Amino acid sequence: MDTLQLEKVYELFSAGIGAHSDMSLKFVSTEENQVVLEMPFQEKHATAHENGSLHPGALAAALDSACGFVVLQSLAVPQAIATINLRIDHIHSAPVGTDVRIQAECYQQINGFAYVSAFASSLDGRKMLCNAQGIFKIGSPGPALDRSLLYRRGD
């Protein structure tokens, strides 16, 4: 996929699932089988009763989103996918009131499954917040995704 097609897929991906748009995840960059997203700090996703840092559940949802998107990006033809397993190791709390950067990589696809790794860090990259390993099912039941979706919307 070229950059414009990838941006359209991300638009469809983020608009189609409520949590994605609620988190305001921003597409930053991509390389082969890798993607970088940023999650801006929002008070509604903070652990206000504890310390005001990003809630681990919000961070987990953002990691799942980044992993799912990198799987979609790595496919030759867009298809529905589903998270089968996502293991997250939380290392540090996010610094209070700061944005988070998430990097994900799809390092293997075999027999209809995609294997991913990801990590979240502070924007400056100095503080690792968590890392993740996941498995996604390719071609799962879900909306039909094909190249025609990339050329709708007035193109």
PDB file of C-alpha atoms in Angstrom:
ATOM      1  CA  MET A   1       0.000   0.000   0.000  1.00  0.00           C
ATOM      2  CA  ASP A   2       1.210   3.491  -0.720  1.00  0.00           C
ATOM      3  CA  THR A   3       1.070   6.230   1.924  1.00  0.00           C
ATOM      4  CA  LEU A   4      -2.301   7.615   0.794  1.00  0.00           C
ATOM      5  CA  GLN A   5      -3.900   4.159   0.835  1.00  0.00           C
ATOM      6  CA  LEU A   6      -2.398   3.475   4.248  1.00  0.00           C
ATOM      7  CA  GLU A   7      -3.836   6.723   5.612  1.00  0.00           C
ATOM      8  CA  LYS A   8      -7.257   5.747   4.231  1.00  0.00           C
ATOM      9  CA  VAL A   9      -7.039   2.316   5.854  1.00  0.00           C
ATOM     10  CA  TYR A  10      -6.100   3.991   9.141  1.00  0.00           C
ATOM     11  CA  GLU A  11      -9.044   6.380   8.760  1.00  0.00           C
ATOM     12  CA  LEU A  12     -11.438   3.459   8.244  1.00  0.00           C
ATOM     13  CA  PHE A  13      -9.776   1.485  11.048  1.00  0.00           C
ATOM     14  CA  SER A  14      -9.958   4.312  13.568  1.00  0.00           C
ATOM     15  CA  ALA A  15     -13.448   5.491  12.610  1.00  0.00           C
ATOM     16  CA  GLY A  16     -14.930   1.984  12.676  1.00  0.00           C
ATOM     17  CA  ILE A  17     -14.134   1.233  16.299  1.00  0.00           C
ATOM     18  CA  GLY A  18     -15.341   3.627  19.006  1.00  0.00           C
ATOM     19  CA  ALA A  19     -12.342   3.183  21.294  1.00  0.00           C
ATOM     20  CA  HIS A  20      -9.937   4.296  18.566  1.00  0.00           C
ATOM     21  CA  SER A  21     -11.637   7.611  17.944  1.00  0.00           C
ATOM     22  CA  ASP A  22     -12.226   8.134  21.673  1.00  0.00           C
ATOM     23  CA  MET A  23      -8.495   7.803  22.360  1.00  0.00           C
ATOM     24  CA  SER A  24      -7.631  10.245  19.546  1.00  0.00           C
ATOM     25  CA  LEU A  25      -4.764   8.042  18.375  1.00  0.00           C
ATOM     26  CA  LYS A  26      -2.657   9.765  15.742  1.00  0.00           C
ATOM     27  CA  PHE A  27      -0.882   8.005  12.905  1.00  0.00           C
ATOM     28  CA  VAL A  28       2.768   9.163  12.963  1.00  0.00           C
ATOM     29  CA  SER A  29       4.783   6.979  10.617  1.00  0.00           C
ATOM     30  CA  THR A  30       5.246   3.590   9.072  1.00  0.00           C
ATOM     31  CA  GLU A  31       7.979   1.416   7.669  1.00  0.00           C
ATOM     32  CA  GLU A  32       7.731  -2.102   6.330  1.00  0.00           C
ATOM     33  CA  ASN A  33       5.686  -4.081   8.881  1.00  0.00           C
ATOM     34  CA  GLN A  34       6.070  -1.338  11.527  1.00  0.00           C
ATOM     35  CA  VAL A  35       3.869   1.518  12.635  1.00  0.00           C
ATOM     36  CA  VAL A  36       4.168   4.397  15.101  1.00  0.00           C
ATOM     37  CA  LEU A  37       1.112   6.002  16.721  1.00  0.00           C
ATOM     38  CA  GLU A  38       0.765   8.681  19.389  1.00  0.00           C
ATOM     39  CA  MET A  39      -1.887   8.886  22.059  1.00  0.00           C
ATOM     40  CA  PRO A  40      -2.430  12.395  23.391  1.00  0.00           C
ATOM     41  CA  PHE A  41      -3.017  12.675  27.113  1.00  0.00           C
ATOM     42  CA  GLN A  42      -6.695  13.157  27.981  1.00  0.00           C
ATOM     43  CA  GLU A  43      -7.878  13.581  31.529  1.00  0.00           C
ATOM     44  CA  LYS A  44     -10.792  11.209  30.929  1.00  0.00           C
ATOM     45  CA  HIS A  45      -8.239   8.381  30.489  1.00  0.00           C
ATOM     46  CA  ALA A  46      -6.289   9.216  33.632  1.00  0.00           C
ATOM     47  CA  THR A  47      -6.192   7.425  36.961  1.00  0.00           C
ATOM     48  CA  ALA A  48      -7.401  10.568  38.714  1.00  0.00           C
ATOM     49  CA  HIS A  49      -8.058   8.786  41.992  1.00  0.00           C
ATOM     50  CA  GLU A  50      -4.450   7.609  42.135  1.00  0.00           C
ATOM     51  CA  ASN A  51      -1.996   9.982  40.513  1.00  0.00           C
ATOM     52  CA  GLY A  52      -3.379  11.435  37.276  1.00  0.00           C
ATOM     53  CA  SER A  53      -1.246   9.339  34.919  1.00  0.00           C
ATOM     54  CA  LEU A  54      -2.651   7.448  31.952  1.00  0.00           C
ATOM     55  CA  HIS A  55      -4.802   4.514  33.054  1.00  0.00           C
ATOM     56  CA  PRO A  56      -3.261   1.097  32.216  1.00  0.00           C
ATOM     57  CA  GLY A  57      -6.524   0.025  30.566  1.00  0.00           C
ATOM     58  CA  ALA A  58      -6.403   2.975  28.152  1.00  0.00           C
ATOM     59  CA  LEU A  59      -2.798   2.140  27.370  1.00  0.00           C
ATOM     60  CA  ALA A  60      -3.731  -1.516  26.767  1.00  0.00           C
ATOM     61  CA  ALA A  61      -6.483  -0.453  24.337  1.00  0.00           C
ATOM     62  CA  ALA A  62      -4.032   1.792  22.491  1.00  0.00           C
ATOM     63  CA  LEU A  63      -1.503  -1.049  22.237  1.00  0.00           C
ATOM     64  CA  ASP A  64      -4.193  -3.372  20.863  1.00  0.00           C
ATOM     65  CA  SER A  65      -5.111  -0.720  18.301  1.00  0.00           C
ATOM     66  CA  ALA A  66      -1.508  -0.234  17.189  1.00  0.00           C
ATOM     67  CA  CYS A  67      -0.971  -3.981  16.911  1.00  0.00           C
ATOM     68  CA  GLY A  68      -4.160  -4.430  14.903  1.00  0.00           C
ATOM     69  CA  PHE A  69      -3.252  -1.593  12.587  1.00  0.00           C
ATOM     70  CA  VAL A  70       0.240  -2.934  11.902  1.00  0.00           C
ATOM     71  CA  VAL A  71      -1.308  -6.295  10.991  1.00  0.00           C
ATOM     72  CA  LEU A  72      -3.687  -4.570   8.553  1.00  0.00           C
ATOM     73  CA  GLN A  73      -0.810  -2.584   7.120  1.00  0.00           C
ATOM     74  CA  SER A  74       1.253  -5.723   6.543  1.00  0.00           C
ATOM     75  CA  LEU A  75      -1.450  -7.551   4.566  1.00  0.00           C
ATOM     76  CA  ALA A  76      -1.297  -7.584   0.773  1.00  0.00           C
ATOM     77  CA  VAL A  77      -5.103  -7.324   0.697  1.00  0.00           C
ATOM     78  CA  PRO A  78      -7.006  -5.781   3.649  1.00  0.00           C
ATOM     79  CA  GLN A  79      -9.039  -8.368   5.575  1.00  0.00           C
ATOM     80  CA  ALA A  80     -10.929  -8.471   8.847  1.00  0.00           C
ATOM     81  CA  ILE A  81      -8.702  -9.377  11.787  1.00  0.00           C
ATOM     82  CA  ALA A  82      -9.258 -10.258  15.430  1.00  0.00           C
ATOM     83  CA  THR A  83      -7.060 -10.154  18.506  1.00  0.00           C
ATOM     84  CA  ILE A  84      -6.511 -13.717  19.734  1.00  0.00           C
ATOM     85  CA  ASN A  85      -4.028 -12.994  22.500  1.00  0.00           C
ATOM     86  CA  LEU A  86      -2.303  -9.850  23.733  1.00  0.00           C
ATOM     87  CA  ARG A  87       0.129 -10.036  26.615  1.00  0.00           C
ATOM     88  CA  ILE A  88       1.171  -6.710  28.109  1.00  0.00           C
ATOM     89  CA  ASP A  89       3.941  -6.210  30.633  1.00  0.00           C
ATOM     90  CA  HIS A  90       3.511  -2.866  32.408  1.00  0.00           C
ATOM     91  CA  ILE A  91       6.883  -1.455  33.440  1.00  0.00           C
ATOM     92  CA  HIS A  92       6.263   2.172  34.468  1.00  0.00           C
ATOM     93  CA  SER A  93       3.270   4.461  34.787  1.00  0.00           C
ATOM     94  CA  ALA A  94       3.010   7.118  32.115  1.00  0.00           C
ATOM     95  CA  PRO A  95       4.319  10.491  33.272  1.00  0.00           C
ATOM     96  CA  VAL A  96       1.402  12.591  34.530  1.00  0.00           C
ATOM     97  CA  GLY A  97      -0.264  14.653  31.801  1.00  0.00           C
ATOM     98  CA  THR A  98       1.986  13.523  28.953  1.00  0.00           C
ATOM     99  CA  ASP A  99       1.385  11.991  25.546  1.00  0.00           C
ATOM    100  CA  VAL A 100       2.515   8.456  24.753  1.00  0.00           C
ATOM    101  CA  ARG A 101       4.206   6.964  21.681  1.00  0.00           C
ATOM    102  CA  ILE A 102       3.389   3.410  20.604  1.00  0.00           C
ATOM    103  CA  GLN A 103       5.464   1.366  18.162  1.00  0.00           C
ATOM    104  CA  ALA A 104       4.244  -1.943  16.798  1.00  0.00           C
ATOM    105  CA  GLU A 105       5.757  -4.502  14.453  1.00  0.00           C
ATOM    106  CA  CYS A 106       4.239  -7.487  12.666  1.00  0.00           C
ATOM    107  CA  TYR A 107       7.188  -9.853  12.544  1.00  0.00           C
ATOM    108  CA  GLN A 108       5.550 -13.076  11.314  1.00  0.00           C
ATOM    109  CA  GLN A 109       2.490 -14.247   9.399  1.00  0.00           C
ATOM    110  CA  ILE A 110       1.793 -17.931   9.022  1.00  0.00           C
ATOM    111  CA  ASN A 111      -1.296 -20.150   8.598  1.00  0.00           C
ATOM    112  CA  GLY A 112      -3.747 -17.264   8.939  1.00  0.00           C
ATOM    113  CA  PHE A 113      -2.165 -15.802  12.078  1.00  0.00           C
ATOM    114  CA  ALA A 114      -0.063 -12.668  12.537  1.00  0.00           C
ATOM    115  CA  TYR A 115       2.450 -12.269  15.343  1.00  0.00           C
ATOM    116  CA  VAL A 116       3.198  -8.804  16.672  1.00  0.00           C
ATOM    117  CA  SER A 117       5.310  -7.040  19.227  1.00  0.00           C
ATOM    118  CA  ALA A 118       4.837  -3.513  20.514  1.00  0.00           C
ATOM    119  CA  PHE A 119       5.930  -1.093  23.163  1.00  0.00           C
ATOM    120  CA  ALA A 120       4.753   2.193  24.584  1.00  0.00           C
ATOM    121  CA  SER A 121       7.080   4.918  25.763  1.00  0.00           C
ATOM    122  CA  SER A 122       7.192   8.569  26.650  1.00  0.00           C
ATOM    123  CA  LEU A 123       7.327  10.780  23.553  1.00  0.00           C
ATOM    124  CA  ASP A 124      11.030  11.435  24.031  1.00  0.00           C
ATOM    125  CA  GLY A 125      11.635   7.664  24.201  1.00  0.00           C
ATOM    126  CA  ARG A 126      13.448   7.886  27.529  1.00  0.00           C
ATOM    127  CA  LYS A 127      10.893   5.977  29.576  1.00  0.00           C
ATOM    128  CA  MET A 128       9.572   2.561  28.514  1.00  0.00           C
ATOM    129  CA  LEU A 129       6.018   2.225  29.842  1.00  0.00           C
ATOM    130  CA  CYS A 130       5.159  -1.294  28.696  1.00  0.00           C
ATOM    131  CA  ASN A 131       5.761  -3.888  26.053  1.00  0.00           C
ATOM    132  CA  ALA A 132       3.401  -6.346  24.410  1.00  0.00           C
ATOM    133  CA  GLN A 133       3.319  -9.565  22.381  1.00  0.00           C
ATOM    134  CA  GLY A 134       0.224 -10.563  20.461  1.00  0.00           C
ATOM    135  CA  ILE A 135      -1.399 -12.958  18.042  1.00  0.00           C
ATOM    136  CA  PHE A 136      -4.074 -11.871  15.567  1.00  0.00           C
ATOM    137  CA  LYS A 137      -6.330 -14.007  13.366  1.00  0.00           C
ATOM    138  CA  ILE A 138      -6.299 -12.925   9.738  1.00  0.00           C
ATOM    139  CA  GLY A 139      -9.559 -13.330   7.822  1.00  0.00           C
ATOM    140  CA  SER A 140     -11.752 -13.480  10.910  1.00  0.00           C
ATOM    141  CA  PRO A 141     -15.505 -12.883  10.707  1.00  0.00           C
ATOM    142  CA  GLY A 142     -16.076  -9.184  10.402  1.00  0.00           C
ATOM    143  CA  PRO A 143     -16.624  -6.466   7.839  1.00  0.00           C
ATOM    144  CA  ALA A 144     -15.534  -7.213   4.301  1.00  0.00           C
ATOM    145  CA  LEU A 145     -12.305  -5.330   3.692  1.00  0.00           C
ATOM    146  CA  ASP A 146     -10.912  -5.131   0.210  1.00  0.00           C
ATOM    147  CA  ARG A 147      -9.099  -2.661  -1.986  1.00  0.00           C
ATOM    148  CA  SER A 148     -12.381  -1.060  -3.127  1.00  0.00           C
ATOM    149  CA  LEU A 149     -12.660   0.490   0.343  1.00  0.00           C
ATOM    150  CA  LEU A 150      -9.503   2.421  -0.390  1.00  0.00           C
ATOM    151  CA  TYR A 151     -11.054   4.184  -3.365  1.00  0.00           C
ATOM    152  CA  ARG A 152     -14.464   5.153  -2.021  1.00  0.00           C
ATOM    153  CA  ARG A 153     -15.273   8.577  -0.585  1.00  0.00           C
ATOM    154  CA  GLY A 154     -15.117  10.611  -3.750  1.00  0.00           C
ATOM    155  CA  ASP A 155     -11.852   9.312  -5.215  1.00  0.00           C
TER     156      ASP A 155
END
